[in-house]
Amino acid sequence: MPEPPHPDAGPAAAVPARRPDLFPPGLPVAGTLSRHASGRAWLARLPRLVREAAARWELRLSAPFDGGSCSWAAPVRLPDGGPAVLKVTWPHREAAGEAAALRAWDGHGAVRLLAHDPERHALLLERCVPGTTLLDAVPETDAGPEAERKAALPGAALSPSEAGRDAAPPGAALSPSEGLCRAADVLAELWRAPRPPDGELETVAAVCAEWADLVRARQDRLRPPYDPGLVELGATLLRELPATARRDVVVHGDFNPGNVLAAGGPRGWLAIDPKPMTGDPAYDPWPLLTQLDDPFAHPAPGDVLRARLRLLAGRLGEAPERLAAWGVARSVESALWSAAHDDVPGGAQELAEARTLAEVAGL
C-alpha cells in the first residue's frame, strides 16, 4: 500500500479528489419511478443521459440534490467556473412545458434557463445561492391563542414598503406574513410575462375540466366516505372557475413554498420546478396558502386563512373569495387523488380543509 503524501508535499502529491456519487442509493426519484415500467426504463437510461448532457455543456458535476420525485438535479460548474444546476427529467405531461415557461419568464421571478436539450429532457439552470426554500425560511409558529389572535389582526399583513423583497436577507427567518409577501411578489412577476405561442403550454381550463371528470369518476367508483355535496362542489368549481377569469397568464402550476428559493442579492427569491399552464392566475396561490406555517394546525384556521387571503389579495389583485374557491377546487381534486392511491384517510383530511376553505369563501 503506498504511503500517504507528506504534509509538506506539493500539489503534485495531493490525494485526488473523490468523484461524487451521482446516483446514491435512496435517491427519491429512484424510489418514486421504480414503481412502474416506464420509470424503471428511464432510470436505466439516466446515467447515460447525465453523462451526455454534462459532455455537451462541458460541466463539472457534483452529487445530486436530495429531492425531486420525477427528475434528477445536481449543482454543476460551467466551463468558466460559474455555478449552475443540471436537471434531467423523466418525460411526463406536467413537465412538458417547463422550458417554454422558463423562456417566457426570462429570469423574472424564476431561475434563468441557460440551455435546453429537448432530446434528453435536460435543462441547464441558474443556481440559487444560498438556495434556502421559503418553507425552511418560515418556521412553524406557536399555534396557541395569542399567535392565533396576532395572525388574524388586519395589521398582520405587511405593507409593501415593510415587506419588500429585500427587506430582510433571503436566508433570514421570516414570519408567515413576510413569507407570504415575498412569495406574492414572485407570483406577480411570473404573471407579468408574455404568454408563449399557443400550443406550447396546456390551459388551466382544459386540465381542470379533465380533473373535474376524474373527481366525479373516482367518487362514483371508489365510494370513499366523503361528503358527496362537497365533492360535487369541488368538481363544479374546477369547471367553472377557469371560465370566469379576468385575465390569462402563465401560471407556475406548483407554487408550493418548497419551490421558492432564496437567490441572494438583487435576485431575491425565485421560483423553480414549474408545472406551467396558461389561464387564471388565482389558480396558483393555494399550496402557498395551505403549506406555509400550516393554517389548519391553528385553533381557528378560518381566521388565519381570512387574514392570509386578505394579504395575498391585496398584493396580487385577485379577490380573496376567488383564491379561497380555487383552494376548495384543488383540495377536493387532491382528496380524490389520494383516495385513488390508497390513502382514503389522507383524502378525508384534505376534504376537511376544503370544507374550511368553502366556509371562508362563502360557498
PDB file of C-alpha atoms in Angstrom, residues 10-260:
ATOM      1  CA  GLY A  10       3.397  19.909  -3.054  1.00  0.00           C
ATOM      2  CA  PRO A  11       0.195  19.823  -5.123  1.00  0.00           C
ATOM      3  CA  ALA A  12       1.510  17.026  -7.327  1.00  0.00           C
ATOM      4  CA  ALA A  13       1.469  14.709  -4.335  1.00  0.00           C
ATOM      5  CA  ALA A  14      -2.020  15.648  -3.167  1.00  0.00           C
ATOM      6  CA  VAL A  15      -4.674  12.949  -2.893  1.00  0.00           C
ATOM      7  CA  PRO A  16      -7.026  13.166  -5.904  1.00  0.00           C
ATOM      8  CA  ALA A  17     -10.481  14.465  -5.078  1.00  0.00           C
ATOM      9  CA  ARG A  18     -13.083  11.735  -4.739  1.00  0.00           C
ATOM     10  CA  ARG A  19     -15.569  11.533  -7.540  1.00  0.00           C
ATOM     11  CA  PRO A  20     -19.063  12.465  -6.390  1.00  0.00           C
ATOM     12  CA  ASP A  21     -21.647   9.703  -6.119  1.00  0.00           C
ATOM     13  CA  LEU A  22     -24.050  10.846  -8.825  1.00  0.00           C
ATOM     14  CA  PHE A  23     -26.647   8.137  -8.207  1.00  0.00           C
ATOM     15  CA  PRO A  24     -26.588   7.363  -4.479  1.00  0.00           C
ATOM     16  CA  PRO A  25     -28.893   4.707  -3.037  1.00  0.00           C
ATOM     17  CA  GLY A  26     -32.079   6.118  -1.606  1.00  0.00           C
ATOM     18  CA  LEU A  27     -32.370   8.967  -4.106  1.00  0.00           C
ATOM     19  CA  PRO A  28     -36.088   9.943  -4.007  1.00  0.00           C
ATOM     20  CA  VAL A  29     -36.540   9.901  -7.778  1.00  0.00           C
ATOM     21  CA  ALA A  30     -35.413   6.270  -7.892  1.00  0.00           C
ATOM     22  CA  GLY A  31     -37.908   5.257  -5.226  1.00  0.00           C
ATOM     23  CA  THR A  32     -40.766   7.004  -6.997  1.00  0.00           C
ATOM     24  CA  LEU A  33     -40.125   5.946 -10.579  1.00  0.00           C
ATOM     25  CA  SER A  34     -39.115   2.355  -9.866  1.00  0.00           C
ATOM     26  CA  ARG A  35     -42.787   1.595  -9.204  1.00  0.00           C
ATOM     27  CA  HIS A  36     -43.733   1.449 -12.887  1.00  0.00           C
ATOM     28  CA  ALA A  37     -42.214   0.180 -16.130  1.00  0.00           C
ATOM     29  CA  SER A  38     -41.652   3.496 -17.914  1.00  0.00           C
ATOM     30  CA  GLY A  39     -39.980   4.899 -14.811  1.00  0.00           C
ATOM     31  CA  ARG A  40     -37.655   1.913 -14.488  1.00  0.00           C
ATOM     32  CA  ALA A  41     -36.713   2.175 -18.154  1.00  0.00           C
ATOM     33  CA  TRP A  42     -35.872   5.866 -17.721  1.00  0.00           C
ATOM     34  CA  LEU A  43     -33.856   5.177 -14.559  1.00  0.00           C
ATOM     35  CA  ALA A  44     -31.790   2.660 -16.522  1.00  0.00           C
ATOM     36  CA  ARG A  45     -31.016   5.363 -19.111  1.00  0.00           C
ATOM     37  CA  LEU A  46     -30.416   8.131 -16.566  1.00  0.00           C
ATOM     38  CA  PRO A  47     -26.623   7.692 -16.103  1.00  0.00           C
ATOM     39  CA  ARG A  48     -26.107   7.913 -19.860  1.00  0.00           C
ATOM     40  CA  LEU A  49     -28.389  10.956 -20.149  1.00  0.00           C
ATOM     41  CA  VAL A  50     -26.473  12.736 -17.383  1.00  0.00           C
ATOM     42  CA  ARG A  51     -23.088  11.903 -18.925  1.00  0.00           C
ATOM     43  CA  GLU A  52     -24.181  13.104 -22.351  1.00  0.00           C
ATOM     44  CA  ALA A  53     -25.646  16.364 -21.044  1.00  0.00           C
ATOM     45  CA  ALA A  54     -22.518  17.022 -18.976  1.00  0.00           C
ATOM     46  CA  ALA A  55     -20.316  16.406 -22.008  1.00  0.00           C
ATOM     47  CA  ARG A  56     -22.437  18.593 -24.274  1.00  0.00           C
ATOM     48  CA  TRP A  57     -22.242  21.584 -21.951  1.00  0.00           C
ATOM     49  CA  GLU A  58     -18.755  20.809 -20.536  1.00  0.00           C
ATOM     50  CA  LEU A  59     -19.986  20.614 -16.960  1.00  0.00           C
ATOM     51  CA  ARG A  60     -18.253  19.558 -13.768  1.00  0.00           C
ATOM     52  CA  LEU A  61     -20.805  17.557 -11.791  1.00  0.00           C
ATOM     53  CA  SER A  62     -21.391  17.399  -8.045  1.00  0.00           C
ATOM     54  CA  ALA A  63     -23.562  14.996  -6.052  1.00  0.00           C
ATOM     55  CA  PRO A  64     -27.279  15.450  -6.764  1.00  0.00           C
ATOM     56  CA  PHE A  65     -29.733  17.298  -4.592  1.00  0.00           C
ATOM     57  CA  ASP A  66     -31.674  15.014  -2.258  1.00  0.00           C
ATOM     58  CA  GLY A  67     -35.133  15.764  -3.569  1.00  0.00           C
ATOM     59  CA  GLY A  68     -37.432  15.568  -6.534  1.00  0.00           C
ATOM     60  CA  SER A  69     -39.755  12.716  -7.401  1.00  0.00           C
ATOM     61  CA  CYS A  70     -39.624  12.912 -11.210  1.00  0.00           C
ATOM     62  CA  SER A  71     -36.209  14.368 -12.012  1.00  0.00           C
ATOM     63  CA  TRP A  72     -32.507  14.193 -11.210  1.00  0.00           C
ATOM     64  CA  ALA A  73     -30.861  17.533 -10.406  1.00  0.00           C
ATOM     65  CA  ALA A  74     -27.357  18.427  -9.272  1.00  0.00           C
ATOM     66  CA  PRO A  75     -25.187  21.504  -8.757  1.00  0.00           C
ATOM     67  CA  VAL A  76     -22.605  21.857 -11.513  1.00  0.00           C
ATOM     68  CA  ARG A  77     -19.800  24.145 -12.611  1.00  0.00           C
ATOM     69  CA  LEU A  78     -19.798  25.697 -16.061  1.00  0.00           C
ATOM     70  CA  PRO A  79     -16.640  25.772 -18.206  1.00  0.00           C
ATOM     71  CA  ASP A  80     -15.864  29.255 -16.833  1.00  0.00           C
ATOM     72  CA  GLY A  81     -16.300  28.020 -13.244  1.00  0.00           C
ATOM     73  CA  GLY A  82     -19.683  29.635 -12.707  1.00  0.00           C
ATOM     74  CA  PRO A  83     -22.403  27.810 -10.750  1.00  0.00           C
ATOM     75  CA  ALA A  84     -25.440  26.236 -12.376  1.00  0.00           C
ATOM     76  CA  VAL A  85     -27.830  23.301 -11.982  1.00  0.00           C
ATOM     77  CA  LEU A  86     -28.287  20.370 -14.343  1.00  0.00           C
ATOM     78  CA  LYS A  87     -31.786  18.913 -14.282  1.00  0.00           C
ATOM     79  CA  VAL A  88     -32.719  15.766 -16.215  1.00  0.00           C
ATOM     80  CA  THR A  89     -36.431  14.999 -16.121  1.00  0.00           C
ATOM     81  CA  TRP A  90     -38.443  11.851 -16.634  1.00  0.00           C
ATOM     82  CA  PRO A  91     -40.630  12.731 -19.630  1.00  0.00           C
ATOM     83  CA  HIS A  92     -44.201  13.275 -18.468  1.00  0.00           C
ATOM     84  CA  ARG A  93     -47.070  15.589 -19.217  1.00  0.00           C
ATOM     85  CA  GLU A  94     -46.681  18.048 -16.343  1.00  0.00           C
ATOM     86  CA  ALA A  95     -43.026  18.720 -17.200  1.00  0.00           C
ATOM     87  CA  ALA A  96     -43.547  19.191 -20.932  1.00  0.00           C
ATOM     88  CA  GLY A  97     -43.866  22.985 -20.762  1.00  0.00           C
ATOM     89  CA  GLU A  98     -41.116  23.765 -18.241  1.00  0.00           C
ATOM     90  CA  ALA A  99     -38.575  25.064 -20.767  1.00  0.00           C
ATOM     91  CA  ALA A 100     -41.199  27.168 -22.585  1.00  0.00           C
ATOM     92  CA  ALA A 101     -42.323  28.795 -19.336  1.00  0.00           C
ATOM     93  CA  LEU A 102     -38.769  29.499 -18.188  1.00  0.00           C
ATOM     94  CA  ARG A 103     -38.041  31.130 -21.533  1.00  0.00           C
ATOM     95  CA  ALA A 104     -41.167  33.278 -21.181  1.00  0.00           C
ATOM     96  CA  TRP A 105     -40.218  34.367 -17.657  1.00  0.00           C
ATOM     97  CA  ASP A 106     -36.624  35.075 -18.751  1.00  0.00           C
ATOM     98  CA  GLY A 107     -35.312  35.171 -15.198  1.00  0.00           C
ATOM     99  CA  HIS A 108     -38.094  37.416 -13.861  1.00  0.00           C
ATOM    100  CA  GLY A 109     -39.423  35.649 -10.778  1.00  0.00           C
ATOM    101  CA  ALA A 110     -37.924  32.286 -11.780  1.00  0.00           C
ATOM    102  CA  VAL A 111     -34.494  30.792 -12.316  1.00  0.00           C
ATOM    103  CA  ARG A 112     -32.990  31.523 -15.715  1.00  0.00           C
ATOM    104  CA  LEU A 113     -32.895  28.828 -18.358  1.00  0.00           C
ATOM    105  CA  LEU A 114     -29.289  28.710 -19.581  1.00  0.00           C
ATOM    106  CA  ALA A 115     -29.693  25.877 -22.084  1.00  0.00           C
ATOM    107  CA  HIS A 116     -32.170  23.169 -23.059  1.00  0.00           C
ATOM    108  CA  ASP A 117     -31.644  19.730 -24.590  1.00  0.00           C
ATOM    109  CA  PRO A 118     -35.147  18.534 -25.542  1.00  0.00           C
ATOM    110  CA  GLU A 119     -33.902  15.150 -26.774  1.00  0.00           C
ATOM    111  CA  ARG A 120     -32.569  14.256 -23.326  1.00  0.00           C
ATOM    112  CA  HIS A 121     -35.162  16.311 -21.414  1.00  0.00           C
ATOM    113  CA  ALA A 122     -32.242  18.147 -19.810  1.00  0.00           C
ATOM    114  CA  LEU A 123     -32.234  21.713 -18.539  1.00  0.00           C
ATOM    115  CA  LEU A 124     -29.228  23.821 -17.567  1.00  0.00           C
ATOM    116  CA  LEU A 125     -30.453  26.310 -14.989  1.00  0.00           C
ATOM    117  CA  GLU A 126     -29.334  29.264 -12.911  1.00  0.00           C
ATOM    118  CA  ARG A 127     -28.325  28.129  -9.439  1.00  0.00           C
ATOM    119  CA  CYS A 128     -29.844  29.842  -6.407  1.00  0.00           C
ATOM    120  CA  VAL A 129     -27.353  30.615  -3.629  1.00  0.00           C
ATOM    121  CA  PRO A 130     -27.890  30.110  -0.719  1.00  0.00           C
ATOM    122  CA  GLY A 131     -30.905  28.184  -2.052  1.00  0.00           C
ATOM    123  CA  THR A 132     -32.921  28.181   1.178  1.00  0.00           C
ATOM    124  CA  THR A 133     -36.527  27.238   0.481  1.00  0.00           C
ATOM    125  CA  LEU A 134     -39.291  29.542   1.627  1.00  0.00           C
ATOM    126  CA  LEU A 135     -40.671  26.572   3.547  1.00  0.00           C
ATOM    127  CA  ASP A 136     -37.471  26.403   5.611  1.00  0.00           C
ATOM    128  CA  ALA A 137     -37.234  30.189   5.964  1.00  0.00           C
ATOM    129  CA  VAL A 138     -40.634  30.411   7.694  1.00  0.00           C
ATOM    130  CA  PRO A 139     -40.566  28.359  10.901  1.00  0.00           C
ATOM    131  CA  GLU A 140     -43.819  26.914  12.167  1.00  0.00           C
ATOM    132  CA  THR A 141     -45.338  29.348  14.652  1.00  0.00           C
ATOM    133  CA  ASP A 142     -46.830  28.628  18.031  1.00  0.00           C
ATOM    134  CA  ALA A 143     -50.445  27.841  17.191  1.00  0.00           C
ATOM    135  CA  GLY A 144     -51.689  28.946  20.598  1.00  0.00           C
ATOM    136  CA  PRO A 145     -54.435  31.522  21.209  1.00  0.00           C
ATOM    137  CA  GLU A 146     -52.095  34.534  21.266  1.00  0.00           C
ATOM    138  CA  ALA A 147     -50.417  33.572  17.989  1.00  0.00           C
ATOM    139  CA  GLU A 148     -53.870  32.979  16.540  1.00  0.00           C
ATOM    140  CA  ARG A 149     -55.036  36.426  17.590  1.00  0.00           C
ATOM    141  CA  LYS A 150     -51.976  38.116  16.064  1.00  0.00           C
ATOM    142  CA  ALA A 151     -52.277  36.200  12.791  1.00  0.00           C
ATOM    143  CA  ALA A 152     -55.871  37.349  12.388  1.00  0.00           C
ATOM    144  CA  LEU A 153     -55.191  41.031  13.021  1.00  0.00           C
ATOM    145  CA  PRO A 154     -55.593  43.272   9.962  1.00  0.00           C
ATOM    146  CA  GLY A 155     -52.139  44.687  10.654  1.00  0.00           C
ATOM    147  CA  ALA A 156     -50.576  41.244  10.322  1.00  0.00           C
ATOM    148  CA  ALA A 157     -50.273  41.883   6.604  1.00  0.00           C
ATOM    149  CA  LEU A 158     -47.152  43.917   5.975  1.00  0.00           C
ATOM    150  CA  SER A 159     -47.270  46.999   3.840  1.00  0.00           C
ATOM    151  CA  PRO A 160     -45.403  46.858   0.525  1.00  0.00           C
ATOM    152  CA  SER A 161     -42.600  49.001   1.939  1.00  0.00           C
ATOM    153  CA  GLU A 162     -42.270  46.814   5.044  1.00  0.00           C
ATOM    154  CA  ALA A 163     -42.333  43.556   3.121  1.00  0.00           C
ATOM    155  CA  GLY A 164     -40.310  44.456   0.064  1.00  0.00           C
ATOM    156  CA  ARG A 165     -38.227  41.736  -1.489  1.00  0.00           C
ATOM    157  CA  ASP A 166     -35.010  42.970   0.111  1.00  0.00           C
ATOM    158  CA  ALA A 167     -36.451  43.980   3.498  1.00  0.00           C
ATOM    159  CA  ALA A 168     -34.605  41.027   5.083  1.00  0.00           C
ATOM    160  CA  PRO A 169     -31.739  38.858   3.870  1.00  0.00           C
ATOM    161  CA  PRO A 170     -33.070  35.948   1.795  1.00  0.00           C
ATOM    162  CA  GLY A 171     -31.553  33.447   4.222  1.00  0.00           C
ATOM    163  CA  ALA A 172     -33.062  35.046   7.338  1.00  0.00           C
ATOM    164  CA  ALA A 173     -36.005  33.588   9.233  1.00  0.00           C
ATOM    165  CA  LEU A 174     -39.290  35.154   8.148  1.00  0.00           C
ATOM    166  CA  SER A 175     -42.693  35.433   9.751  1.00  0.00           C
ATOM    167  CA  PRO A 176     -45.603  33.817   7.877  1.00  0.00           C
ATOM    168  CA  SER A 177     -46.775  37.257   6.721  1.00  0.00           C
ATOM    169  CA  GLU A 178     -43.304  38.163   5.469  1.00  0.00           C
ATOM    170  CA  GLY A 179     -43.024  34.836   3.677  1.00  0.00           C
ATOM    171  CA  LEU A 180     -46.390  35.299   2.002  1.00  0.00           C
ATOM    172  CA  CYS A 181     -45.413  38.783   0.865  1.00  0.00           C
ATOM    173  CA  ARG A 182     -42.131  37.553  -0.622  1.00  0.00           C
ATOM    174  CA  ALA A 183     -43.922  34.766  -2.454  1.00  0.00           C
ATOM    175  CA  ALA A 184     -46.710  37.037  -3.674  1.00  0.00           C
ATOM    176  CA  ASP A 185     -44.130  39.357  -5.207  1.00  0.00           C
ATOM    177  CA  VAL A 186     -42.592  36.394  -7.045  1.00  0.00           C
ATOM    178  CA  LEU A 187     -46.007  35.358  -8.370  1.00  0.00           C
ATOM    179  CA  ALA A 188     -46.747  38.885  -9.542  1.00  0.00           C
ATOM    180  CA  GLU A 189     -43.512  38.829 -11.564  1.00  0.00           C
ATOM    181  CA  LEU A 190     -44.310  35.472 -13.113  1.00  0.00           C
ATOM    182  CA  TRP A 191     -47.774  36.597 -14.124  1.00  0.00           C
ATOM    183  CA  ARG A 192     -46.435  39.668 -15.952  1.00  0.00           C
ATOM    184  CA  ALA A 193     -44.583  37.558 -18.520  1.00  0.00           C
ATOM    185  CA  PRO A 194     -45.824  37.369 -22.112  1.00  0.00           C
ATOM    186  CA  ARG A 195     -47.572  34.136 -22.976  1.00  0.00           C
ATOM    187  CA  PRO A 196     -45.671  31.653 -25.162  1.00  0.00           C
ATOM    188  CA  PRO A 197     -47.185  30.849 -28.570  1.00  0.00           C
ATOM    189  CA  ASP A 198     -50.427  28.874 -28.464  1.00  0.00           C
ATOM    190  CA  GLY A 199     -49.843  25.171 -28.072  1.00  0.00           C
ATOM    191  CA  GLU A 200     -46.594  25.370 -26.096  1.00  0.00           C
ATOM    192  CA  LEU A 201     -48.434  25.206 -22.768  1.00  0.00           C
ATOM    193  CA  GLU A 202     -51.633  23.495 -21.707  1.00  0.00           C
ATOM    194  CA  THR A 203     -54.503  25.614 -20.433  1.00  0.00           C
ATOM    195  CA  VAL A 204     -55.858  25.662 -16.896  1.00  0.00           C
ATOM    196  CA  ALA A 205     -59.359  25.286 -18.347  1.00  0.00           C
ATOM    197  CA  ALA A 206     -58.566  22.084 -20.245  1.00  0.00           C
ATOM    198  CA  VAL A 207     -56.611  20.466 -17.415  1.00  0.00           C
ATOM    199  CA  CYS A 208     -59.195  21.322 -14.761  1.00  0.00           C
ATOM    200  CA  ALA A 209     -62.040  20.047 -16.945  1.00  0.00           C
ATOM    201  CA  GLU A 210     -60.248  16.684 -17.024  1.00  0.00           C
ATOM    202  CA  TRP A 211     -59.803  16.834 -13.263  1.00  0.00           C
ATOM    203  CA  ALA A 212     -63.497  17.561 -12.741  1.00  0.00           C
ATOM    204  CA  ASP A 213     -64.378  14.417 -14.678  1.00  0.00           C
ATOM    205  CA  LEU A 214     -61.792  12.421 -12.712  1.00  0.00           C
ATOM    206  CA  VAL A 215     -63.135  13.685  -9.382  1.00  0.00           C
ATOM    207  CA  ARG A 216     -66.651  12.541 -10.243  1.00  0.00           C
ATOM    208  CA  ALA A 217     -65.480   9.222 -11.687  1.00  0.00           C
ATOM    209  CA  ARG A 218     -63.323   8.427  -8.658  1.00  0.00           C
ATOM    210  CA  GLN A 219     -66.096   9.328  -6.236  1.00  0.00           C
ATOM    211  CA  ASP A 220     -68.543   7.066  -8.100  1.00  0.00           C
ATOM    212  CA  ARG A 221     -66.079   4.184  -8.446  1.00  0.00           C
ATOM    213  CA  LEU A 222     -64.390   4.227  -5.046  1.00  0.00           C
ATOM    214  CA  ARG A 223     -67.282   5.415  -2.861  1.00  0.00           C
ATOM    215  CA  PRO A 224     -64.996   6.844  -0.154  1.00  0.00           C
ATOM    216  CA  PRO A 225     -66.751   8.117   2.989  1.00  0.00           C
ATOM    217  CA  TYR A 226     -66.595  11.709   1.777  1.00  0.00           C
ATOM    218  CA  ASP A 227     -69.321  14.355   1.720  1.00  0.00           C
ATOM    219  CA  PRO A 228     -70.757  13.954  -1.812  1.00  0.00           C
ATOM    220  CA  GLY A 229     -72.034  17.525  -1.824  1.00  0.00           C
ATOM    221  CA  LEU A 230     -68.574  18.918  -1.100  1.00  0.00           C
ATOM    222  CA  VAL A 231     -67.022  16.650  -3.730  1.00  0.00           C
ATOM    223  CA  GLU A 232     -69.550  17.861  -6.291  1.00  0.00           C
ATOM    224  CA  LEU A 233     -68.868  21.484  -5.319  1.00  0.00           C
ATOM    225  CA  GLY A 234     -65.164  20.946  -5.976  1.00  0.00           C
ATOM    226  CA  ALA A 235     -65.822  19.326  -9.347  1.00  0.00           C
ATOM    227  CA  THR A 236     -68.149  22.156 -10.355  1.00  0.00           C
ATOM    228  CA  LEU A 237     -65.592  24.798  -9.365  1.00  0.00           C
ATOM    229  CA  LEU A 238     -62.892  23.045 -11.390  1.00  0.00           C
ATOM    230  CA  ARG A 239     -65.025  23.573 -14.489  1.00  0.00           C
ATOM    231  CA  GLU A 240     -66.477  26.999 -13.725  1.00  0.00           C
ATOM    232  CA  LEU A 241     -63.592  28.985 -12.234  1.00  0.00           C
ATOM    233  CA  PRO A 242     -61.368  28.979 -15.356  1.00  0.00           C
ATOM    234  CA  ALA A 243     -64.233  30.326 -17.450  1.00  0.00           C
ATOM    235  CA  THR A 244     -64.685  33.389 -15.224  1.00  0.00           C
ATOM    236  CA  ALA A 245     -61.040  34.515 -15.008  1.00  0.00           C
ATOM    237  CA  ARG A 246     -60.421  38.235 -15.558  1.00  0.00           C
ATOM    238  CA  ARG A 247     -57.037  37.635 -17.186  1.00  0.00           C
ATOM    239  CA  ASP A 248     -54.935  34.925 -18.763  1.00  0.00           C
ATOM    240  CA  VAL A 249     -51.325  34.472 -17.576  1.00  0.00           C
ATOM    241  CA  VAL A 250     -48.546  31.902 -17.423  1.00  0.00           C
ATOM    242  CA  VAL A 251     -49.226  30.170 -14.105  1.00  0.00           C
ATOM    243  CA  HIS A 252     -46.500  28.314 -12.240  1.00  0.00           C
ATOM    244  CA  GLY A 253     -48.745  25.354 -11.508  1.00  0.00           C
ATOM    245  CA  ASP A 254     -46.968  24.051  -8.384  1.00  0.00           C
ATOM    246  CA  PHE A 255     -46.257  27.160  -6.339  1.00  0.00           C
ATOM    247  CA  ASN A 256     -45.616  25.488  -3.004  1.00  0.00           C
ATOM    248  CA  PRO A 257     -43.122  27.057  -0.553  1.00  0.00           C
ATOM    249  CA  GLY A 258     -40.573  24.338  -1.305  1.00  0.00           C
ATOM    250  CA  ASN A 259     -40.405  25.626  -4.881  1.00  0.00           C
ATOM    251  CA  VAL A 260     -39.420  29.184  -3.920  1.00  0.00           C
TER     252      VAL A 260
END
